[in-house]
XYZ file of N, CA and C in Angstrom:
705
model
N 90.438 141.868 214.232
C 91.535 140.693 214.038
C 93.104 141.061 214.075
N 93.402 142.337 214.233
C 94.615 142.705 214.409
C 95.217 142.206 215.413
N 94.510 142.162 216.664
C 94.724 141.788 217.755
C 95.274 140.304 218.015
N 94.540 139.578 217.148
C 94.959 137.908 216.740
C 96.385 138.131 216.525
N 97.010 138.627 215.457
C 98.249 138.727 215.160
C 99.396 138.987 216.282
N 98.912 139.608 217.372
C 100.190 139.849 218.446
C 99.509 138.542 219.459
N 98.338 137.955 219.507
C 98.163 137.006 220.400
C 99.202 135.618 219.715
N 99.160 135.932 218.522
C 99.917 134.444 217.899
C 101.557 134.722 217.928
N 101.851 136.057 218.179
C 103.245 136.369 218.379
C 103.727 135.876 219.876
N 102.785 136.092 220.559
C 102.914 135.590 222.328
C 102.879 134.048 222.306
N 101.960 133.499 221.401
C 101.990 132.086 221.285
C 103.333 131.145 220.951
N 103.722 131.865 219.419
C 104.978 131.576 219.076
C 106.240 131.566 220.105
N 106.406 132.721 220.788
C 107.099 132.966 221.816
C 107.205 131.948 222.951
N 105.958 131.604 223.448
C 106.051 130.552 224.619
C 106.429 129.411 224.045
N 106.172 128.856 222.902
C 106.433 127.589 222.161
C 108.125 127.660 222.041
N 108.731 128.790 221.793
C 110.110 128.916 221.645
C 110.843 128.628 223.138
N 110.179 129.050 224.256
C 110.691 128.966 225.317
C 110.177 127.307 225.824
N 109.136 126.816 225.628
C 108.966 125.344 225.644
C 110.106 124.535 224.941
N 110.380 124.877 223.722
C 111.345 124.193 222.779
C 112.762 124.041 223.321
N 113.126 125.397 223.804
C 114.659 125.373 224.508
C 114.622 124.684 225.918
N 113.646 124.858 226.702
C 113.421 123.989 227.810
C 113.400 122.395 227.548
N 112.648 121.873 226.683
C 112.749 120.353 226.286
C 113.922 119.983 225.788
N 114.791 120.846 224.895
C 116.127 120.518 224.644
C 117.225 120.628 225.418
N 116.864 121.590 226.785
C 117.946 121.531 227.684
C 117.805 120.105 228.664
N 116.474 119.526 228.589
C 116.181 118.439 229.306
C 116.678 117.000 228.478
N 117.048 117.318 227.181
C 117.175 116.245 226.196
C 115.933 115.453 225.755
N 114.800 116.017 225.933
C 113.399 115.439 225.304
C 113.261 115.859 223.825
N 113.833 115.212 222.741
C 113.871 115.458 221.722
C 112.566 115.282 221.139
N 111.657 114.614 221.313
C 110.589 114.346 220.798
C 109.775 115.569 221.077
N 109.381 116.116 222.253
C 108.750 117.042 222.715
C 109.522 118.467 222.112
N 110.621 118.623 222.159
C 111.383 119.636 221.473
C 111.042 119.733 219.871
N 111.046 118.808 219.161
C 110.313 118.922 217.813
C 108.962 119.123 217.717
N 108.007 118.678 218.587
C 106.951 119.145 218.324
C 106.780 120.432 218.674
N 107.480 121.072 220.074
C 107.196 122.545 220.300
C 107.838 123.492 219.207
N 108.992 123.340 218.497
C 109.579 123.885 217.677
C 108.572 124.011 216.387
N 108.095 122.518 215.850
C 107.105 122.683 214.665
C 105.850 123.480 215.004
N 105.174 123.382 216.055
C 104.047 124.429 216.372
C 104.590 125.754 216.283
N 105.615 125.923 216.957
C 106.069 127.352 216.963
C 106.054 127.973 215.570
N 106.812 127.221 214.691
C 106.988 127.452 213.368
C 105.793 127.793 212.385
N 105.112 126.853 213.004
C 103.657 126.667 212.157
C 102.744 128.099 212.749
N 103.118 128.596 213.602
C 102.402 129.917 214.375
C 102.914 130.862 213.599
N 104.107 131.004 213.484
C 104.682 132.335 212.559
C 104.230 132.317 211.065
N 104.071 131.089 210.530
C 103.579 130.925 209.264
C 102.234 131.476 209.152
N 101.489 131.081 210.443
C 99.868 131.544 210.358
C 99.879 133.157 210.472
N 100.667 133.561 211.162
C 100.910 135.252 211.287
C 100.852 135.754 210.119
N 102.069 135.124 209.122
C 102.120 135.713 207.960
C 100.847 135.639 206.905
N 100.250 134.365 207.127
C 98.964 134.306 206.369
C 97.832 135.206 206.739
N 97.611 135.306 208.178
C 96.680 136.462 208.508
C 96.942 137.688 208.125
N 98.071 137.974 208.170
C 98.706 139.463 207.977
C 98.227 139.725 206.521
N 98.556 138.627 205.632
C 98.549 138.805 204.223
C 96.921 139.106 204.104
N 95.872 138.393 204.684
C 94.558 138.679 204.156
C 94.132 139.854 204.995
N 94.715 140.335 206.094
C 94.474 141.534 206.602
C 95.005 142.903 205.911
N 96.144 142.710 205.331
C 96.787 144.021 204.620
C 96.048 144.415 203.312
N 96.331 145.612 202.896
C 95.474 146.507 202.021
C 95.859 145.523 200.522
N 94.693 145.260 199.904
C 94.532 144.733 198.772
C 95.207 145.584 197.621
N 96.353 145.148 197.117
C 97.114 145.624 195.923
C 98.294 144.381 195.257
N 98.549 145.044 194.075
C 99.285 143.784 193.444
C 100.767 143.893 193.981
N 101.188 145.041 194.729
C 102.620 145.201 195.422
C 102.390 144.459 196.329
N 101.449 144.726 197.237
C 101.069 144.157 198.536
C 101.282 142.589 198.452
N 100.314 142.284 197.429
C 100.351 140.838 197.148
C 101.690 139.840 196.828
N 102.468 140.547 196.112
C 103.906 140.260 195.665
C 104.504 140.041 196.865
N 104.718 141.105 198.045
C 105.586 140.785 199.079
C 105.205 140.098 199.802
N 103.755 140.234 200.159
C 103.087 139.301 201.304
C 103.337 137.537 200.898
N 103.343 137.279 199.669
C 103.380 136.055 199.097
C 104.762 135.399 199.466
N 105.723 136.575 198.762
C 106.959 136.094 198.987
C 107.576 135.905 200.525
N 107.133 136.739 201.382
C 107.261 136.481 202.775
C 106.677 135.337 203.464
N 105.646 134.662 202.808
C 104.864 133.668 203.304
C 105.653 132.224 202.785
N 106.023 132.394 201.419
C 107.067 131.336 201.113
C 108.253 131.360 201.748
N 108.838 132.310 202.347
C 110.245 132.305 203.099
C 109.876 131.557 204.520
N 108.875 132.126 205.252
C 108.346 131.506 206.397
C 108.163 129.946 206.433
N 107.656 129.521 205.428
C 107.399 128.375 205.060
C 108.793 127.416 204.946
N 109.640 127.915 204.187
C 111.065 127.374 203.935
C 111.459 127.413 205.561
N 111.402 128.600 206.191
C 112.084 128.417 207.506
C 111.396 127.436 208.392
N 110.235 127.154 208.351
C 109.432 126.212 209.117
C 110.154 124.819 208.981
N 110.096 124.439 207.342
C 110.622 123.357 207.021
C 112.500 123.198 207.473
N 113.057 124.254 207.525
C 114.443 124.265 208.094
C 114.598 123.894 209.365
N 113.496 124.356 210.256
C 113.272 124.127 211.895
C 113.245 122.756 211.907
N 112.059 121.838 211.244
C 111.598 120.586 211.492
C 112.943 119.843 211.240
N 113.765 119.957 210.041
C 115.048 119.184 209.915
C 116.034 119.412 210.710
N 116.241 120.438 211.263
C 117.326 120.972 212.231
C 116.984 120.058 213.639
N 115.603 119.970 213.933
C 114.959 119.360 215.158
C 115.416 117.901 214.850
N 115.053 117.342 213.774
C 115.505 115.953 213.533
C 116.892 115.678 213.365
N 117.803 116.372 213.051
C 118.973 116.346 213.423
C 119.469 116.139 214.796
N 119.102 116.900 215.720
C 119.416 116.942 217.030
C 118.822 115.764 217.415
N 117.694 114.875 217.127
C 117.327 113.676 217.486
C 117.832 112.384 216.873
N 118.901 112.534 215.838
C 118.940 111.308 215.248
C 120.534 110.925 215.684
N 120.646 109.781 215.568
C 122.003 109.509 216.272
C 123.050 108.911 215.113
N 122.431 108.468 213.812
C 123.331 108.008 213.105
C 124.005 109.148 212.263
N 125.326 109.270 212.235
C 126.250 110.259 211.852
C 126.146 110.684 210.302
N 126.058 109.608 209.469
C 125.863 109.892 208.035
C 124.576 110.821 207.895
N 123.445 110.021 208.320
C 122.172 110.870 208.398
C 121.989 112.112 208.971
N 122.725 112.205 210.010
C 122.787 113.562 210.710
C 123.048 114.614 209.600
N 124.450 114.389 209.016
C 125.090 115.252 208.215
C 124.043 115.545 206.932
N 123.312 114.862 206.367
C 122.292 114.910 205.276
C 121.235 115.748 206.010
N 120.567 115.487 207.025
C 119.507 116.045 207.735
C 119.972 117.689 207.638
N 121.210 117.854 208.385
C 121.581 119.101 208.648
C 121.861 119.962 207.525
N 122.211 119.154 206.344
C 122.497 120.026 205.094
C 121.213 120.385 204.630
N 120.204 119.187 204.483
C 119.022 119.657 204.004
C 118.216 120.816 204.817
N 118.268 120.920 206.067
C 117.764 121.768 206.928
C 118.509 123.436 206.654
N 119.630 123.348 206.383
C 120.291 124.349 205.798
C 120.027 125.110 204.806
N 119.732 124.182 203.900
C 119.489 124.551 202.402
C 117.859 125.017 202.460
N 117.175 124.881 203.259
C 115.675 125.239 203.466
C 115.977 126.681 204.096
N 116.632 126.863 205.139
C 117.006 128.230 205.588
C 117.363 129.180 204.635
N 118.412 128.503 203.900
C 119.439 129.378 202.917
C 118.019 130.008 201.827
N 117.239 129.124 201.341
C 116.036 129.494 200.383
C 115.177 130.182 200.882
N 115.002 130.270 202.234
C 113.944 131.296 202.819
C 114.878 132.340 202.837
N 116.077 132.734 203.163
C 116.821 133.885 203.062
C 116.983 134.513 201.705
N 116.975 133.550 200.717
C 117.186 134.262 199.389
C 115.784 134.827 199.092
N 114.607 134.290 199.508
C 113.402 135.021 199.395
C 113.197 136.184 200.067
N 113.776 136.393 201.081
C 113.677 137.606 202.067
C 114.506 138.923 201.234
N 115.833 138.196 200.969
C 116.830 138.947 200.189
C 116.190 139.561 199.137
N 115.861 138.865 197.979
C 115.504 139.555 196.768
C 113.884 140.352 196.900
N 113.122 139.623 197.855
C 112.071 140.666 198.384
C 112.196 141.954 198.820
N 113.340 142.238 199.509
C 113.368 143.467 199.985
C 114.423 144.258 199.086
N 115.331 143.553 198.467
C 116.127 144.291 197.247
C 115.160 144.926 196.200
N 114.002 143.941 195.887
C 112.950 144.662 194.801
C 112.386 145.849 195.340
N 112.233 146.343 196.454
C 111.755 147.495 197.020
C 112.062 148.838 196.500
N 113.385 148.842 196.840
C 114.049 150.149 196.378
C 115.662 149.759 196.006
N 116.168 150.670 195.206
C 117.403 150.220 194.525
C 118.413 150.572 195.837
N 119.292 149.749 195.784
C 120.501 149.897 196.853
C 121.364 150.843 196.758
N 121.684 151.591 197.587
C 122.258 152.818 197.497
C 123.792 152.215 197.474
N 124.648 152.893 196.382
C 125.848 152.434 195.889
C 126.854 152.174 197.018
N 126.831 153.572 198.093
C 127.795 153.510 198.691
C 127.641 152.479 199.895
N 126.418 151.384 199.904
C 126.409 150.363 200.874
C 126.761 149.237 200.543
N 126.974 148.927 198.851
C 127.710 147.823 198.422
C 128.945 147.254 199.307
N 129.680 147.920 199.534
C 131.009 147.329 200.425
C 130.550 146.788 201.511
N 129.432 147.151 202.201
C 129.011 146.618 203.558
C 128.393 144.832 203.257
N 128.099 144.901 202.019
C 127.455 143.556 201.554
C 128.553 142.614 202.124
N 129.969 142.521 202.140
C 130.918 141.503 202.242
C 131.485 141.647 203.772
N 130.913 142.330 204.691
C 131.373 142.414 206.236
C 131.278 141.095 206.840
N 129.973 140.430 206.880
C 129.985 139.076 207.699
C 130.594 138.059 206.874
N 130.512 137.637 205.422
C 130.995 136.837 204.590
C 132.702 136.768 204.834
N 133.317 138.044 204.944
C 134.869 138.176 205.123
C 135.131 137.865 206.390
N 134.258 138.228 207.373
C 134.617 137.901 209.065
C 134.471 136.375 209.054
N 133.514 135.552 208.170
C 133.465 134.442 208.453
C 134.892 133.457 207.629
N 135.181 134.009 206.508
C 136.147 133.459 205.761
C 137.523 133.676 206.874
N 137.580 134.693 207.367
C 138.735 134.748 208.259
C 138.922 133.774 209.450
N 137.743 133.683 209.982
C 137.493 132.830 211.059
C 137.959 131.429 210.609
N 137.666 131.159 209.366
C 137.717 129.655 208.915
C 138.925 129.338 208.569
N 139.825 130.556 207.996
C 141.123 130.584 207.734
C 142.222 130.362 208.786
N 141.615 130.822 210.043
C 142.343 130.793 211.088
C 142.126 129.418 211.935
N 141.306 128.649 211.357
C 141.016 127.332 212.066
C 140.086 127.471 213.268
N 139.520 128.767 213.121
C 138.715 128.964 214.626
C 137.147 127.853 214.570
N 137.039 127.840 213.386
C 135.761 126.850 212.997
C 136.172 125.716 212.536
N 135.301 124.650 212.663
C 135.488 123.264 212.465
C 134.781 122.687 211.248
N 134.117 123.802 210.302
C 133.343 123.237 209.178
C 134.327 122.488 208.337
N 133.764 121.673 207.283
C 134.614 121.360 206.194
C 134.516 122.368 205.281
N 135.486 121.965 204.000
C 135.568 122.872 203.144
C 134.386 123.294 202.558
N 133.625 122.230 202.131
C 132.207 122.595 201.321
C 131.299 123.191 202.319
N 131.267 123.028 203.817
C 130.430 123.687 204.778
C 130.919 125.295 204.615
N 132.116 125.542 204.459
C 132.686 126.838 204.726
C 132.291 127.708 203.413
N 132.211 126.801 202.047
C 131.734 127.707 200.940
C 130.279 127.862 201.443
N 129.494 127.118 201.486
C 128.238 127.009 201.943
C 127.854 128.235 202.753
N 128.649 128.224 204.019
C 128.140 129.051 205.045
C 128.557 130.659 204.485
N 129.682 130.615 203.965
C 130.037 131.997 203.385
C 128.998 132.612 202.507
N 128.180 131.855 201.679
C 127.225 132.177 200.791
C 126.072 132.563 201.747
N 125.891 131.679 202.585
C 124.696 131.894 203.603
C 124.954 133.154 204.453
N 126.045 133.652 204.839
C 126.178 134.846 205.420
C 126.377 136.190 204.440
N 126.509 135.796 203.295
C 126.446 136.956 202.166
C 124.854 137.234 202.203
N 124.065 136.079 202.146
C 122.475 136.485 201.971
C 122.021 137.288 203.291
N 122.472 136.639 204.285
C 122.279 137.637 205.780
C 122.327 138.793 205.752
N 123.571 139.080 205.398
C 124.306 140.317 205.262
C 123.336 141.241 204.230
N 123.204 140.714 203.166
C 122.309 141.426 202.175
C 120.821 141.999 202.896
N 120.432 140.908 203.551
C 119.060 141.257 204.267
C 119.153 142.210 205.166
N 120.038 142.245 205.867
C 120.402 143.587 207.003
C 120.870 144.744 206.186
N 121.532 144.618 205.464
C 121.981 145.722 204.441
C 120.572 146.549 203.827
N 119.997 145.457 203.153
C 118.657 145.963 202.291
C 117.778 146.749 203.205
N 117.738 146.145 204.665
C 116.658 146.703 205.613
C 117.195 148.206 205.860
N 118.396 148.455 206.310
C 119.095 149.944 206.349
C 118.811 150.698 205.224
N 118.928 150.286 203.892
C 118.751 151.021 202.632
C 117.175 151.357 202.756
N 116.403 150.775 203.313
C 114.878 151.130 203.099
C 114.642 152.093 204.223
N 115.401 152.006 205.282
C 115.394 153.009 206.391
C 115.938 154.386 205.923
N 116.873 154.232 205.203
C 117.585 155.513 204.613
C 116.720 156.069 203.473
N 116.054 155.341 202.631
C 115.156 155.755 201.727
C 113.689 156.400 201.790
N 113.026 155.320 202.808
C 111.757 155.324 203.240
C 111.648 156.069 204.891
N 112.688 156.132 205.465
C 112.482 156.815 206.594
C 112.061 155.626 207.575
N 111.926 156.267 208.813
C 111.673 155.338 210.059
C 110.236 154.929 210.198
N 109.670 153.972 209.510
C 108.282 153.671 209.730
C 108.113 152.284 210.518
N 106.596 151.800 210.885
C 106.693 150.704 211.584
C 107.145 149.402 210.546
N 107.045 149.475 209.130
C 107.480 148.649 208.294
C 108.838 148.381 208.558
N 109.705 149.343 208.093
C 111.309 149.519 207.929
C 111.581 149.235 209.184
N 111.110 149.548 210.475
C 111.643 149.237 211.609
C 111.714 147.849 212.116
N 110.391 147.156 211.732
C 110.272 145.730 211.922
C 111.201 144.966 211.084
N 111.645 145.337 209.788
C 112.375 144.811 209.008
C 113.957 144.777 209.315
N 114.288 145.937 209.981
C 115.560 146.148 210.711
C 115.764 145.118 211.704
N 114.747 145.292 212.696
C 115.003 144.476 214.111
C 114.794 143.015 213.768
N 114.154 142.539 212.846
C 114.042 141.339 212.479
C 115.259 140.786 211.845
N 115.945 141.644 210.983
C 117.283 141.135 210.337
C 118.440 141.066 211.399
N 118.391 142.265 212.496
C 119.288 141.931 213.345
C 119.357 140.567 213.948
N 117.878 140.507 214.421
C 117.816 139.176 215.264
C 118.078 137.970 214.445
N 117.647 137.945 213.229
C 117.883 136.577 212.277
C 119.654 136.569 212.403
N 120.192 137.745 212.082
C 121.662 137.388 211.907
C 122.556 136.944 213.343
N 121.858 137.545 214.762
C 122.509 137.369 215.623
C 122.151 135.761 215.971
N 121.041 135.464 216.006
C 120.603 133.931 216.035
C 121.358 133.168 215.146
N 121.716 133.442 213.944
C 122.543 132.445 213.005
C 123.958 132.367 213.627
N 124.567 133.490 214.125
C 125.958 133.701 214.652
C 126.258 132.723 215.758
N 125.083 132.883 216.798
C 125.268 132.031 217.968
C 125.207 130.557 217.674
N 124.040 130.366 216.674
C 123.939 128.921 216.322
C 125.214 128.376 215.568
N 125.668 129.273 214.752
C 126.947 128.867 213.975
C 128.273 128.539 214.843
N 128.234 129.105 215.914
C 129.347 129.063 216.937
C 129.055 127.629 217.620
N 127.905 127.593 218.046
C 127.684 126.371 218.812
C 128.013 125.196 217.864
N 127.665 125.105 216.613
C 128.001 123.798 216.130
C 129.424 123.820 215.404
N 130.254 125.234 215.161
C 131.317 124.986 214.409
C 132.662 125.582 215.321
N 132.301 126.034 216.369
C 133.473 126.614 217.242
C 133.270 126.190 218.466
N 133.867 124.628 218.595
C 133.944 124.151 219.915
C 134.611 124.878 221.088
N 135.429 125.755 220.740
C 136.481 126.479 221.694
C 135.741 127.854 222.169
N 134.536 128.035 221.572
C 133.641 129.424 221.792
C 133.352 129.132 223.101
N 133.370 130.216 224.191
C 132.652 130.310 225.405
C 131.305 130.845 225.350
N 130.264 130.003 224.823
C 128.996 130.454 224.938
C 128.201 130.471 226.243
N 127.377 131.251 226.777
C 126.729 131.351 227.907
C 125.798 129.754 227.967
N 125.736 129.796 229.219
C 124.969 128.364 229.501
C 123.408 128.075 228.835
N 122.717 129.306 228.854
C 121.162 129.178 228.116
C 121.444 129.896 226.898
N 122.486 129.382 225.924
C 122.543 130.284 224.564
C 121.410 129.861 223.818
N 121.247 128.236 224.106
C 120.009 127.839 223.306
C 118.526 128.572 223.121
N 118.570 129.143 224.569
C 117.361 130.038 224.710
C 117.367 131.148 223.523
N 118.344 131.644 223.568
C 118.588 133.106 222.835
C 118.324 132.696 221.397
N 118.884 131.583 221.237
C 118.855 131.028 219.482
C 117.615 130.859 218.951
N 116.798 130.157 219.965
C 115.256 130.001 219.180
C 114.468 131.201 219.567
N 114.459 132.053 220.519
C 113.803 133.192 220.707
C 113.962 134.364 219.808
N 115.279 134.710 219.764
C 115.657 135.497 218.543
C 115.132 135.169 217.507
N 115.261 133.840 217.117
C 114.903 133.304 215.534
C 113.244 133.400 215.492
N 112.307 132.993 216.446
C 110.917 132.911 216.441
C 110.627 134.316 216.039
N 111.550 135.218 217.018
C 110.921 136.790 217.279
C 111.039 137.432 215.642
N 112.353 136.861 215.220
C 112.559 137.569 213.654
C 111.654 137.181 212.836
N 111.251 135.945 212.935
C 110.329 135.296 211.955
C 108.971 136.125 212.131
N 108.439 136.161 213.474
C 107.077 136.710 213.623
C 107.398 138.462 213.242
N 108.045 139.084 213.317
C 108.486 140.551 212.683
C 108.410 140.456 211.336
N 109.107 139.340 210.715
C 109.074 139.581 209.203
C 107.524 139.431 208.694
N 106.888 138.202 209.443
C 105.360 137.888 208.988
C 104.665 139.459 209.242
N 104.720 140.192 210.413
C 104.094 141.191 210.708
C 104.314 142.234 209.805
N 105.438 142.171 209.090
C 105.744 143.476 207.868
C 104.719 143.249 206.760
N 104.206 142.167 206.439
C 103.232 141.967 205.420
C 101.905 142.815 205.779
N 101.271 142.962 207.035
C 100.363 143.637 207.807
C 100.566 145.487 207.475
N 101.936 145.491 207.678
C 102.179 146.922 207.923
C 102.994 147.665 206.524
N 103.010 146.904 205.665
C 103.566 147.004 204.145
C 102.803 148.171 203.575
């Protein structure tokens, strides 16, 4: 059954490519279908990994938290695809906000789940502010076009992402380089890089992004979610 996990990862990646290709051609309906199926796939990986993992109360707590985070990410995916296909300006803003909130809640699940595994090293605490401070500086210099409310929300959003990354580094320092900790670290890096490129594409119109950046956004994001799902099996 372990092989099924890796087959599902490949399927998720394929639908990521299909999603990006459909988006580049302006086929929003097919893009929504591909992204939804891809998101459902990484949720299935998490659920299957949960049932294949060693039964214990700690495994159950960790696994269920990851599955909740994956489901929230899937809902965020669906809303952001609806955002791309909706022409009404006010409705687009609402849909985008709801999608970001679902993603943020998913990040919060990941963050607290990882923080609960090992106490954070005190010398890592200052690093929690790196990405929020970078975001605040860019917003202050008017590099980003986000509104004041969006800037507040995105600063908190990047604080959560930063905490996920630092928590994964903390786990490697304490527990060493295992399959579980390496998967968490790689997933965290991909998560952050995907969101950074996505944020630049939304709020930094003067940023010179490479032509096929949509492929990187979705493929790095889908890969990150698959890796987070696989950590349930390797926990």
